[in-house]
mmCIF file of C-alpha atoms in Angstrom:
data_model
loop_
_atom_site.group_PDB
_atom_site.id
_atom_site.type_symbol
_atom_site.label_atom_id
_atom_site.label_comp_id
_atom_site.label_asym_id
_atom_site.label_seq_id
_atom_site.Cartn_x
_atom_site.Cartn_y
_atom_site.Cartn_z
ATOM 1 C CA MET A 1 10.219 -5.074 19.780
ATOM 2 C CA THR A 2 12.195 -4.193 16.737
ATOM 3 C CA ASN A 3 13.265 -0.611 16.468
ATOM 4 C CA SER A 4 11.759 1.579 13.765
ATOM 5 C CA LEU A 5 13.835 1.596 10.616
ATOM 6 C CA ARG A 6 15.266 5.004 9.834
ATOM 7 C CA PRO A 7 16.396 6.644 6.611
ATOM 8 C CA ASN A 8 20.026 5.773 7.273
ATOM 9 C CA GLY A 9 19.255 2.242 8.326
ATOM 10 C CA GLN A 10 17.139 -0.518 6.878
ATOM 11 C CA GLN A 11 14.264 1.134 5.187
ATOM 12 C CA ARG A 12 10.711 0.423 6.118
ATOM 13 C CA ALA A 13 9.015 1.043 2.851
ATOM 14 C CA PRO A 14 5.399 1.787 2.392
ATOM 15 C CA LEU A 15 3.546 -0.381 0.003
ATOM 16 C CA PRO A 16 0.820 -1.530 -1.109
ATOM 17 C CA PRO A 17 -2.851 -2.720 -1.343
ATOM 18 C CA ALA A 18 -3.878 -6.277 -2.224
ATOM 19 C CA GLN A 19 -6.561 -7.585 -4.326
ATOM 20 C CA GLN A 20 -9.029 -10.187 -5.375
ATOM 21 C CA PRO A 21 -6.893 -13.235 -4.556
ATOM 22 C CA ALA A 22 -6.195 -11.840 -1.117
ATOM 23 C CA ARG A 23 -9.212 -11.918 1.139
ATOM 24 C CA GLY A 24 -9.630 -8.874 3.266
ATOM 25 C CA VAL A 25 -8.089 -6.489 0.782
ATOM 26 C CA PRO A 26 -10.337 -4.516 -1.669
ATOM 27 C CA GLY A 27 -10.800 -6.068 -5.061
ATOM 28 C CA PRO A 28 -11.510 -3.556 -7.803
ATOM 29 C CA ARG A 29 -15.000 -4.028 -9.187
ATOM 30 C CA SER A 30 -17.114 -1.935 -11.462
ATOM 31 C CA PRO A 31 -18.905 0.889 -9.596
ATOM 32 C CA ARG A 32 -22.359 -0.605 -10.123
ATOM 33 C CA ASN A 33 -21.313 -3.683 -8.177
ATOM 34 C CA GLN A 34 -19.869 -1.809 -5.249
ATOM 35 C CA SER A 35 -22.445 -3.020 -2.754
ATOM 36 C CA ALA A 36 -21.327 -6.601 -3.178
ATOM 37 C CA GLN A 37 -17.642 -5.840 -3.296
ATOM 38 C CA HIS A 38 -14.834 -6.629 -0.967
ATOM 39 C CA THR A 39 -11.863 -4.344 -0.564
ATOM 40 C CA THR A 40 -8.330 -4.274 -2.061
ATOM 41 C CA THR A 41 -3.375 -3.415 -1.436
ATOM 42 C CA GLY A 42 -2.343 -2.931 -1.443
ATOM 43 C CA THR A 43 -4.984 -2.234 -0.977
ATOM 44 C CA ALA A 44 -9.149 -3.584 0.752
ATOM 45 C CA GLU A 45 -11.299 -6.610 0.815
ATOM 46 C CA ALA A 46 -10.905 -9.256 -1.882
ATOM 47 C CA ALA A 47 -13.611 -11.360 -3.371
ATOM 48 C CA PRO A 48 -14.086 -14.910 -2.190
ATOM 49 C CA ARG A 49 -12.936 -17.783 -4.319
ATOM 50 C CA ALA A 50 -16.366 -18.062 -5.859
ATOM 51 C CA ALA A 51 -15.837 -14.568 -7.233
ATOM 52 C CA LYS A 52 -17.741 -13.146 -10.150
ATOM 53 C CA PRO A 53 -16.144 -13.406 -13.567
ATOM 54 C CA ALA A 54 -13.091 -11.275 -14.177
ATOM 55 C CA ALA A 55 -15.029 -9.465 -16.910
ATOM 56 C CA GLN A 56 -16.995 -7.668 -14.181
ATOM 57 C CA ARG A 57 -13.856 -6.200 -12.669
ATOM 58 C CA ASP A 58 -13.010 -2.628 -13.492
ATOM 59 C CA ALA A 59 -9.827 -2.780 -15.562
ATOM 60 C CA PHE A 60 -8.876 0.758 -14.518
ATOM 61 C CA PHE A 61 -8.363 -0.194 -10.876
ATOM 62 C CA ASP A 62 -6.499 -3.411 -11.717
ATOM 63 C CA ASN A 63 -4.213 -1.434 -14.014
ATOM 64 C CA ALA A 64 -3.681 1.266 -11.370
ATOM 65 C CA LYS A 65 -2.728 -1.259 -8.711
ATOM 66 C CA TYR A 66 -0.301 -3.095 -10.965
ATOM 67 C CA LEU A 67 1.433 0.121 -12.047
ATOM 68 C CA ALA A 68 1.589 1.305 -8.448
ATOM 69 C CA ILE A 69 3.127 -1.964 -7.234
ATOM 70 C CA VAL A 70 5.763 -1.640 -9.956
ATOM 71 C CA LEU A 71 6.600 1.826 -8.641
ATOM 72 C CA VAL A 72 6.817 0.404 -5.125
ATOM 73 C CA ALA A 73 9.289 -2.284 -6.209
ATOM 74 C CA MET A 74 11.316 0.256 -8.155
ATOM 75 C CA GLY A 75 11.479 2.543 -5.132
ATOM 76 C CA HIS A 76 12.687 -0.266 -2.883
ATOM 77 C CA ALA A 77 15.318 -1.276 -5.434
ATOM 78 C CA TRP A 78 16.507 2.338 -5.708
ATOM 79 C CA GLU A 79 16.928 2.656 -1.950
ATOM 80 C CA PRO A 80 20.472 1.173 -1.791
ATOM 81 C CA LEU A 81 21.579 3.168 -4.862
ATOM 82 C CA LYS A 82 20.070 6.619 -4.502
ATOM 83 C CA GLY A 83 22.599 8.009 -2.021
ATOM 84 C CA GLN A 84 25.138 8.576 -4.802
ATOM 85 C CA SER A 85 22.775 9.992 -7.418
ATOM 86 C CA ARG A 86 20.888 13.246 -6.985
ATOM 87 C CA VAL A 87 18.720 12.495 -10.022
ATOM 88 C CA LEU A 88 17.735 9.069 -8.662
ATOM 89 C CA GLU A 89 17.047 10.594 -5.251
ATOM 90 C CA ALA A 90 14.740 13.150 -6.889
ATOM 91 C CA ALA A 91 12.860 10.437 -8.801
ATOM 92 C CA TYR A 92 12.624 8.399 -5.586
ATOM 93 C CA THR A 93 11.115 11.379 -3.746
ATOM 94 C CA VAL A 94 8.501 11.970 -6.450
ATOM 95 C CA VAL A 95 7.504 8.290 -6.565
ATOM 96 C CA TYR A 96 7.220 8.100 -2.788
ATOM 97 C CA SER A 97 4.988 11.158 -2.729
ATOM 98 C CA PHE A 98 2.122 9.406 -4.550
ATOM 99 C CA HIS A 99 2.464 5.624 -4.943
ATOM 100 C CA MET A 100 1.232 4.748 -1.420
ATOM 101 C CA PRO A 101 -1.449 7.463 -1.382
ATOM 102 C CA ALA A 102 -2.788 6.000 -4.643
ATOM 103 C CA PHE A 103 -2.952 2.509 -3.136
ATOM 104 C CA ILE A 104 -4.575 3.734 0.040
ATOM 105 C CA ILE A 105 -7.188 5.811 -1.786
ATOM 106 C CA ILE A 106 -8.169 2.751 -3.826
ATOM 107 C CA SER A 107 -8.309 0.672 -0.639
ATOM 108 C CA GLY A 108 -10.603 3.205 0.972
ATOM 109 C CA TYR A 109 -12.788 3.406 -2.135
ATOM 110 C CA PHE A 110 -13.401 -0.343 -2.083
ATOM 111 C CA SER A 111 -13.975 -0.338 1.677
ATOM 112 C CA ARG A 112 -17.099 1.797 1.444
ATOM 113 C CA SER A 113 -19.456 -1.145 1.934
ATOM 114 C CA PHE A 114 -17.534 -2.601 4.875
ATOM 115 C CA ASP A 115 -19.479 -3.109 8.087
ATOM 116 C CA MET A 116 -19.245 -5.440 11.052
ATOM 117 C CA ARG A 117 -21.134 -8.242 9.329
ATOM 118 C CA PRO A 118 -19.626 -11.622 10.331
ATOM 119 C CA ASP A 119 -18.647 -12.678 6.808
ATOM 120 C CA ARG A 120 -16.805 -9.403 6.221
ATOM 121 C CA LEU A 121 -15.041 -9.607 9.566
ATOM 122 C CA LYS A 122 -13.970 -13.134 8.686
ATOM 123 C CA ARG A 123 -12.505 -11.948 5.380
ATOM 124 C CA LEU A 124 -10.719 -9.151 7.203
ATOM 125 C CA VAL A 125 -9.111 -11.671 9.533
ATOM 126 C CA THR A 126 -8.171 -14.224 6.883
ATOM 127 C CA GLY A 127 -7.141 -11.700 4.224
ATOM 128 C CA VAL A 128 -5.314 -9.127 6.345
ATOM 129 C CA ALA A 129 -4.633 -10.274 9.911
ATOM 130 C CA VAL A 130 -3.400 -13.770 9.025
ATOM 131 C CA PRO A 131 -1.031 -12.600 6.244
ATOM 132 C CA TYR A 132 0.260 -9.955 8.650
ATOM 133 C CA VAL A 133 1.184 -12.578 11.247
ATOM 134 C CA VAL A 134 2.658 -14.944 8.655
ATOM 135 C CA PHE A 135 4.854 -12.354 6.958
ATOM 136 C CA GLU A 136 5.815 -10.483 10.110
ATOM 137 C CA VAL A 137 7.263 -13.740 11.444
ATOM 138 C CA SER A 138 8.701 -14.725 8.049
ATOM 139 C CA TYR A 139 10.590 -11.451 7.538
ATOM 140 C CA VAL A 140 12.130 -11.622 10.999
ATOM 141 C CA LEU A 141 13.174 -15.273 10.541
ATOM 142 C CA PHE A 142 14.586 -14.421 7.096
ATOM 143 C CA LYS A 143 16.698 -11.598 8.549
ATOM 144 C CA ARG A 144 17.917 -13.850 11.352
ATOM 145 C CA TRP A 145 19.144 -16.366 8.786
ATOM 146 C CA ALA A 146 20.221 -14.213 5.827
ATOM 147 C CA ASP A 147 21.765 -11.363 7.826
ATOM 148 C CA ASP A 148 23.165 -13.558 10.605
ATOM 149 C CA ASP A 149 21.161 -11.711 13.256
ATOM 150 C CA PRO A 150 19.759 -14.431 15.563
ATOM 151 C CA SER A 151 18.946 -11.929 18.316
ATOM 152 C CA LEU A 152 16.288 -10.068 16.305
ATOM 153 C CA PRO A 153 13.037 -10.531 18.265
ATOM 154 C CA ILE A 154 9.658 -11.440 16.812
ATOM 155 C CA SER A 155 7.088 -8.844 17.819
ATOM 156 C CA LEU A 156 3.599 -8.704 16.360
ATOM 157 C CA LEU A 157 3.180 -5.242 17.887
ATOM 158 C CA ASP A 158 6.007 -3.685 15.886
ATOM 159 C CA PRO A 159 5.419 -4.146 12.136
ATOM 160 C CA TRP A 160 8.691 -4.779 10.355
ATOM 161 C CA TYR A 161 9.484 -3.589 6.844
ATOM 162 C CA LEU A 162 6.504 -4.063 4.480
ATOM 163 C CA THR A 163 4.033 -5.506 6.974
ATOM 164 C CA TRP A 164 3.062 -2.058 8.298
ATOM 165 C CA PHE A 165 0.516 -1.722 5.494
ATOM 166 C CA LEU A 166 -1.425 -4.817 6.556
ATOM 167 C CA CYS A 167 -1.515 -3.560 10.129
ATOM 168 C CA ALA A 168 -2.724 -0.150 8.955
ATOM 169 C CA LEU A 169 -5.323 -1.628 6.609
ATOM 170 C CA PHE A 170 -6.748 -3.753 9.422
ATOM 171 C CA ILE A 171 -7.125 -0.712 11.678
ATOM 172 C CA TRP A 172 -8.507 1.531 8.930
ATOM 173 C CA ARG A 173 -11.037 -1.075 7.886
ATOM 174 C CA LEU A 174 -12.311 -1.545 11.421
ATOM 175 C CA THR A 175 -12.854 2.212 11.738
ATOM 176 C CA THR A 176 -14.786 2.472 8.459
ATOM 177 C CA PRO A 177 -18.274 2.504 10.080
ATOM 178 C CA LEU A 178 -17.144 5.401 12.269
ATOM 179 C CA TRP A 179 -15.935 7.508 9.319
ATOM 180 C CA LYS A 180 -19.227 6.866 7.537
ATOM 181 C CA MET A 181 -21.042 8.423 10.517
ATOM 182 C CA VAL A 182 -18.885 11.556 10.849
ATOM 183 C CA ARG A 183 -20.282 14.732 9.263
ATOM 184 C CA TRP A 184 -16.906 15.995 7.956
ATOM 185 C CA PRO A 185 -14.708 12.875 7.775
ATOM 186 C CA LEU A 186 -11.826 14.229 5.695
ATOM 187 C CA PRO A 187 -11.180 17.390 7.770
ATOM 188 C CA VAL A 188 -11.345 15.292 10.948
ATOM 189 C CA ALA A 189 -8.893 12.741 9.513
ATOM 190 C CA LEU A 190 -6.528 15.559 8.503
ATOM 191 C CA VAL A 191 -6.631 16.996 12.024
ATOM 192 C CA VAL A 192 -5.852 13.542 13.449
ATOM 193 C CA ALA A 193 -2.872 13.185 11.073
ATOM 194 C CA MET A 194 -1.558 16.640 11.933
ATOM 195 C CA LEU A 195 -1.839 15.993 15.668
ATOM 196 C CA ALA A 196 -0.016 12.679 15.239
ATOM 197 C CA SER A 197 2.896 14.528 13.617
ATOM 198 C CA VAL A 198 3.506 16.423 16.872
ATOM 199 C CA SER A 199 3.086 13.396 19.171
ATOM 200 C CA PRO A 200 6.432 11.590 19.531
ATOM 201 C CA ASP A 201 5.097 9.574 22.472
ATOM 202 C CA ILE A 202 2.909 7.527 20.130
ATOM 203 C CA GLY A 203 5.889 5.206 19.730
ATOM 204 C CA ASP A 204 6.362 2.298 17.349
ATOM 205 C CA ASP A 205 3.603 -0.060 18.500
ATOM 206 C CA LEU A 206 1.473 -1.063 15.501
ATOM 207 C CA ASP A 207 3.305 1.666 13.564
ATOM 208 C CA LEU A 208 0.584 4.064 14.695
ATOM 209 C CA GLN A 209 2.412 7.147 13.422
ATOM 210 C CA ARG A 210 2.144 5.838 9.887
ATOM 211 C CA VAL A 211 -1.407 4.567 10.446
ATOM 212 C CA LEU A 212 -2.558 8.020 11.570
ATOM 213 C CA GLN A 213 -0.562 10.144 9.138
ATOM 214 C CA PHE A 214 -1.748 8.112 6.105
ATOM 215 C CA LEU A 215 -5.329 8.013 7.429
ATOM 216 C CA PRO A 216 -6.633 10.995 5.377
ATOM 217 C CA PHE A 217 -5.947 9.135 2.118
ATOM 218 C CA PHE A 218 -8.011 6.145 3.260
ATOM 219 C CA VAL A 219 -10.855 8.387 4.419
ATOM 220 C CA LEU A 220 -10.718 10.264 1.120
ATOM 221 C CA GLY A 221 -11.173 6.958 -0.695
ATOM 222 C CA LEU A 222 -14.198 6.193 1.487
ATOM 223 C CA ILE A 223 -15.986 9.371 0.436
ATOM 224 C CA MET A 224 -15.027 9.292 -3.242
ATOM 225 C CA LYS A 225 -17.536 8.431 -5.954
ATOM 226 C CA PRO A 226 -16.988 6.948 -9.435
ATOM 227 C CA GLU A 227 -17.338 10.377 -11.041
ATOM 228 C CA HIS A 228 -14.340 11.627 -9.077
ATOM 229 C CA PHE A 229 -12.118 9.050 -10.777
ATOM 230 C CA GLN A 230 -13.673 10.023 -14.099
ATOM 231 C CA LEU A 231 -12.550 13.618 -13.533
ATOM 232 C CA ALA A 232 -8.954 12.482 -13.107
ATOM 233 C CA ARG A 233 -9.148 10.494 -16.339
ATOM 234 C CA ARG A 234 -10.129 13.416 -18.550
ATOM 235 C CA ARG A 235 -7.903 14.311 -21.490
ATOM 236 C CA GLU A 236 -7.149 17.782 -20.125
ATOM 237 C CA VAL A 237 -5.856 16.293 -16.871
ATOM 238 C CA ARG A 238 -3.661 13.882 -18.813
ATOM 239 C CA ILE A 239 -2.117 16.729 -20.778
ATOM 240 C CA LEU A 240 -1.576 18.910 -17.705
ATOM 241 C CA SER A 241 0.000 15.995 -15.816
ATOM 242 C CA VAL A 242 3.105 16.148 -18.038
ATOM 243 C CA PRO A 243 4.282 19.606 -16.902
ATOM 244 C CA VAL A 244 3.140 18.799 -13.344
ATOM 245 C CA PHE A 245 5.359 15.725 -13.166
ATOM 246 C CA ALA A 246 8.228 17.629 -14.804
ATOM 247 C CA ALA A 247 7.876 20.365 -12.186
ATOM 248 C CA ALA A 248 7.711 17.741 -9.414
ATOM 249 C CA LEU A 249 10.987 16.190 -10.597
ATOM 250 C CA ALA A 250 12.613 19.640 -10.709
ATOM 251 C CA VAL A 251 11.415 20.424 -7.187
ATOM 252 C CA GLY A 252 12.552 16.980 -6.039
ATOM 253 C CA TRP A 253 16.029 17.591 -7.485
ATOM 254 C CA TRP A 254 16.169 20.988 -5.749
ATOM 255 C CA ALA A 255 14.961 19.530 -2.439
ATOM 256 C CA VAL A 256 17.432 16.614 -2.278
ATOM 257 C CA PRO A 257 20.058 18.428 -0.167
ATOM 258 C CA ARG A 258 17.474 20.580 1.609
ATOM 259 C CA MET A 259 14.725 18.207 2.743
ATOM 260 C CA ASN A 260 14.638 15.011 4.783
ATOM 261 C CA THR A 261 13.159 12.201 2.670
ATOM 262 C CA ALA A 262 11.706 10.675 5.856
ATOM 263 C CA TRP A 263 8.790 13.120 5.615
ATOM 264 C CA PHE A 264 7.403 11.007 2.763
ATOM 265 C CA TYR A 265 7.360 7.867 4.919
ATOM 266 C CA HIS A 266 4.945 9.476 7.432
ATOM 267 C CA ARG A 267 6.374 7.376 10.251
ATOM 268 C CA ASP A 268 8.024 10.020 12.457
ATOM 269 C CA SER A 269 6.888 13.036 14.417
ATOM 270 C CA ALA A 270 8.357 16.487 13.818
ATOM 271 C CA GLN A 271 10.367 16.250 17.038
ATOM 272 C CA GLU A 272 11.902 12.937 15.942
ATOM 273 C CA LEU A 273 12.990 14.583 12.689
ATOM 274 C CA GLY A 274 14.719 17.377 14.585
ATOM 275 C CA VAL A 275 12.488 20.288 13.607
ATOM 276 C CA PRO A 276 10.140 22.584 15.605
ATOM 277 C CA TRP A 277 6.786 20.982 16.478
ATOM 278 C CA TRP A 278 4.751 23.312 14.241
ATOM 279 C CA VAL A 279 6.560 22.049 11.142
ATOM 280 C CA GLY A 280 4.804 18.680 11.534
ATOM 281 C CA PRO A 281 1.227 19.866 10.848
ATOM 282 C CA VAL A 282 2.441 22.162 8.056
ATOM 283 C CA MET A 283 4.281 19.300 6.334
ATOM 284 C CA VAL A 284 1.366 16.860 6.748
ATOM 285 C CA PHE A 285 -1.059 19.335 5.186
ATOM 286 C CA THR A 286 1.345 20.382 2.407
ATOM 287 C CA LEU A 287 2.341 16.846 1.494
ATOM 288 C CA PHE A 288 -1.315 15.795 1.489
ATOM 289 C CA GLY A 289 -2.020 18.402 -1.188
ATOM 290 C CA CYS A 290 1.083 17.518 -3.226
ATOM 291 C CA SER A 291 0.323 13.790 -2.991
ATOM 292 C CA LEU A 292 -3.260 14.316 -4.167
ATOM 293 C CA LEU A 293 -2.092 16.360 -7.146
ATOM 294 C CA LEU A 294 0.457 13.747 -8.252
ATOM 295 C CA THR A 295 -1.964 10.885 -7.551
ATOM 296 C CA ALA A 296 -4.541 12.529 -9.826
ATOM 297 C CA CYS A 297 -1.859 12.867 -12.519
ATOM 298 C CA PHE A 298 -0.951 9.196 -12.041
ATOM 299 C CA PHE A 299 -4.600 8.108 -12.358
ATOM 300 C CA SER A 300 -4.947 10.187 -15.534
ATOM 301 C CA TRP A 301 -2.365 8.002 -17.283
ATOM 302 C CA VAL A 302 -3.690 4.643 -16.075
ATOM 303 C CA PRO A 303 -5.271 2.783 -19.034
ATOM 304 C CA ARG A 304 -9.038 2.301 -18.853
ATOM 305 C CA ARG A 305 -9.102 -0.733 -21.122
ATOM 306 C CA ARG A 306 -7.893 -4.256 -20.470
ATOM 307 C CA THR A 307 -4.178 -4.672 -21.183
ATOM 308 C CA TRP A 308 -1.661 -7.491 -20.879
ATOM 309 C CA PHE A 309 -1.047 -6.547 -17.242
ATOM 310 C CA THR A 310 -4.678 -6.023 -16.144
ATOM 311 C CA ALA A 311 -4.956 -9.553 -14.740
ATOM 312 C CA LEU A 312 -1.808 -8.956 -12.679
ATOM 313 C CA GLY A 313 -3.701 -6.319 -10.704
ATOM 314 C CA ALA A 314 -5.409 -9.190 -8.901
ATOM 315 C CA GLY A 315 -2.072 -10.255 -7.413
ATOM 316 C CA THR A 316 -0.634 -7.021 -6.085
ATOM 317 C CA LEU A 317 -0.682 -8.176 -2.461
ATOM 318 C CA TYR A 318 1.455 -11.149 -3.480
ATOM 319 C CA GLY A 319 3.899 -8.955 -5.366
ATOM 320 C CA TYR A 320 4.009 -6.500 -2.496
ATOM 321 C CA LEU A 321 4.768 -8.954 0.283
ATOM 322 C CA LEU A 322 7.055 -11.295 -1.665
ATOM 323 C CA HIS A 323 9.295 -8.797 -3.470
ATOM 324 C CA GLY A 324 10.564 -7.582 -0.107
ATOM 325 C CA PHE A 325 12.486 -10.836 0.353
ATOM 326 C CA LEU A 326 14.375 -10.191 -2.879
ATOM 327 C CA VAL A 327 15.217 -6.614 -1.927
ATOM 328 C CA LYS A 328 16.350 -7.630 1.549
ATOM 329 C CA ALA A 329 18.390 -10.534 0.171
ATOM 330 C CA GLY A 330 20.149 -8.106 -2.155
ATOM 331 C CA THR A 331 20.926 -5.854 0.809
ATOM 332 C CA TYR A 332 22.100 -8.647 3.121
ATOM 333 C CA TRP A 333 24.191 -10.433 0.496
ATOM 334 C CA GLY A 334 25.756 -7.382 -1.159
ATOM 335 C CA TRP A 335 24.044 -7.543 -4.535
ATOM 336 C CA PHE A 336 23.832 -3.738 -4.627
ATOM 337 C CA ASP A 337 27.487 -3.221 -3.746
ATOM 338 C CA HIS A 338 28.830 -3.572 -7.300
ATOM 339 C CA ALA A 339 30.165 -0.212 -8.466
ATOM 340 C CA TRP A 340 28.642 -0.454 -11.961
ATOM 341 C CA LEU A 341 25.131 -0.606 -10.456
ATOM 342 C CA HIS A 342 25.656 2.894 -9.104
ATOM 343 C CA ARG A 343 26.090 4.348 -12.588
ATOM 344 C CA PRO A 344 23.173 5.384 -14.852
ATOM 345 C CA LEU A 345 23.140 2.141 -16.863
ATOM 346 C CA GLY A 346 23.316 0.110 -13.665
ATOM 347 C CA GLU A 347 20.431 2.053 -12.160
ATOM 348 C CA ILE A 348 18.359 1.394 -15.290
ATOM 349 C CA PHE A 349 19.258 -2.298 -15.073
ATOM 350 C CA VAL A 350 18.156 -2.495 -11.430
ATOM 351 C CA THR A 351 14.903 -0.740 -12.329
ATOM 352 C CA LEU A 352 14.149 -3.254 -15.095
ATOM 353 C CA VAL A 353 14.982 -6.223 -12.869
ATOM 354 C CA ALA A 354 12.719 -4.907 -10.099
ATOM 355 C CA THR A 355 9.883 -4.421 -12.602
ATOM 356 C CA ALA A 356 10.276 -7.929 -14.011
ATOM 357 C CA ALA A 357 10.518 -9.524 -10.560
ATOM 358 C CA VAL A 358 7.407 -7.914 -9.112
ATOM 359 C CA THR A 359 5.505 -8.650 -12.327
ATOM 360 C CA LEU A 360 6.383 -12.329 -12.011
ATOM 361 C CA LEU A 361 5.327 -12.359 -8.357
ATOM 362 C CA CYS A 362 1.855 -11.072 -9.315
ATOM 363 C CA THR A 363 1.178 -13.930 -11.749
ATOM 364 C CA ALA A 364 -1.375 -16.697 -11.208
ATOM 365 C CA PRO A 365 1.154 -19.558 -10.654
ATOM 366 C CA VAL A 366 2.809 -17.639 -7.812
ATOM 367 C CA ARG A 367 -0.583 -16.850 -6.317
ATOM 368 C CA ARG A 368 -1.520 -20.516 -6.350
ATOM 369 C CA VAL A 369 1.673 -21.456 -4.511
ATOM 370 C CA PHE A 370 1.312 -18.827 -1.773
ATOM 371 C CA ARG A 371 -2.476 -18.736 -1.466
ATOM 372 C CA PHE A 372 -2.286 -20.725 1.764
ATOM 373 C CA SER A 373 -0.682 -17.721 3.464
ATOM 374 C CA MET A 374 -2.455 -14.862 1.690
ATOM 375 C CA GLU A 375 -6.059 -16.040 1.606
ATOM 376 C CA PRO A 376 -6.524 -19.123 3.768
ATOM 377 C CA SER A 377 -10.050 -20.471 4.071
ATOM 378 C CA MET A 378 -9.907 -21.191 7.809
ATOM 379 C CA ASP A 379 -13.545 -22.320 7.956
ATOM 380 C CA TRP A 380 -12.495 -24.547 10.821
ATOM 381 C CA ALA A 381 -11.751 -21.495 12.960
ATOM 382 C CA PHE A 382 -15.141 -19.770 12.654
ATOM 383 C CA ARG A 383 -18.689 -20.574 13.630
ATOM 384 C CA ARG A 384 -21.275 -20.529 10.896
ATOM 385 C CA ASP A 385 -23.215 -17.277 10.774
ATOM 386 C CA ALA A 386 -26.817 -17.755 11.938
ATOM 387 C CA THR A 387 -28.122 -15.547 9.126
ATOM 388 C CA GLU A 388 -26.223 -17.564 6.527
ATOM 389 C CA LEU A 389 -27.519 -20.840 7.971
ATOM 390 C CA ALA A 390 -31.109 -19.538 7.945
ATOM 391 C CA ARG A 391 -30.687 -18.452 4.334
ATOM 392 C CA GLU A 392 -29.417 -21.911 3.380
ATOM 393 C CA ARG A 393 -32.324 -23.610 5.164
ATOM 394 C CA ALA A 394 -34.792 -21.337 3.400
ATOM 395 C CA GLY A 395 -33.225 -22.143 0.047
ATOM 396 C CA ALA A 396 -33.302 -25.856 0.775
ATOM 397 C CA ALA A 397 -36.976 -25.651 1.778
ATOM 398 C CA LYS A 398 -37.869 -23.888 -1.459
ATOM 399 C CA ALA A 399 -35.936 -26.460 -3.464
#
């Protein structure tokens, strides 16, 4: 199995939930249609091809997912540059503290109706498990070729680079019925995350450290209601978010030489980060609170109306999985080695290029090209559900 990527090596970056085009990942719908929804992610289950009209989608969630995927791409593009810029490192830290939590909360929110019904399990397989296998293999083969590393093994048990999110989403989704039964789901999920932070023996299989340490955000999404998002979108919250973000950037700048950025990846135990065991639970709990605060501030600035990028929210899984090839190509082929890119204007240029690239990868033409790998039909692989067949026979008899 591939070794876990560390802060000083190739970075495993967190990312994001998927959306309507990607089956098995939650597609943002208006709250009144939640019972019929699938999730996004980057993020939950997506609607089938015969989806309801786009007008019934909630523009807020599409906008949030698009803006979050842009932040993800920016963060990945900053990774090769931030070592020489304290300001960029501070911005990177702030972005990493909330962009994945925001995606995961949305994924959990749109997973509330998930159960073990055959059609939903099928969408989970075709929209999450199949893309995981396809891109896990594709990223390894790409590194073998582009980085001249033919010895890199293919291991479906050790998610590589961006594929960890699909693995985590699959596990979280399967556990949804359990969290809906628990009396105090969020406190239990927090305890699980804190215990994981002091368990170095968990290892790298299925990236379980990250699965468990990010779990509270998914569970929080499961128990949230539409009015909770409305609270974050109030005018007072939007105003207060400005000084909050300014303070976060100041703290991030102060923390650059004093704090290990790996804490924000949630993929290592306290012992692996070289600190006493008790620091792990403290950091998990503290970062959970900080991430929630910044996520609420982020949601407060997400537009509620339809904008030019609202439709792109339906393609965030595509942008998430595909932009990684561009970032890795830049790393393997030395695109980030030019000295001028490490100056302020160069950093701005890289940011704009990353934004444009991930925006393009979320568009409908790109989704049509790669739909075979993101949302395959695979009807040939599944038996027809007896309930569905009975419903069809009943409809035919009435007709």
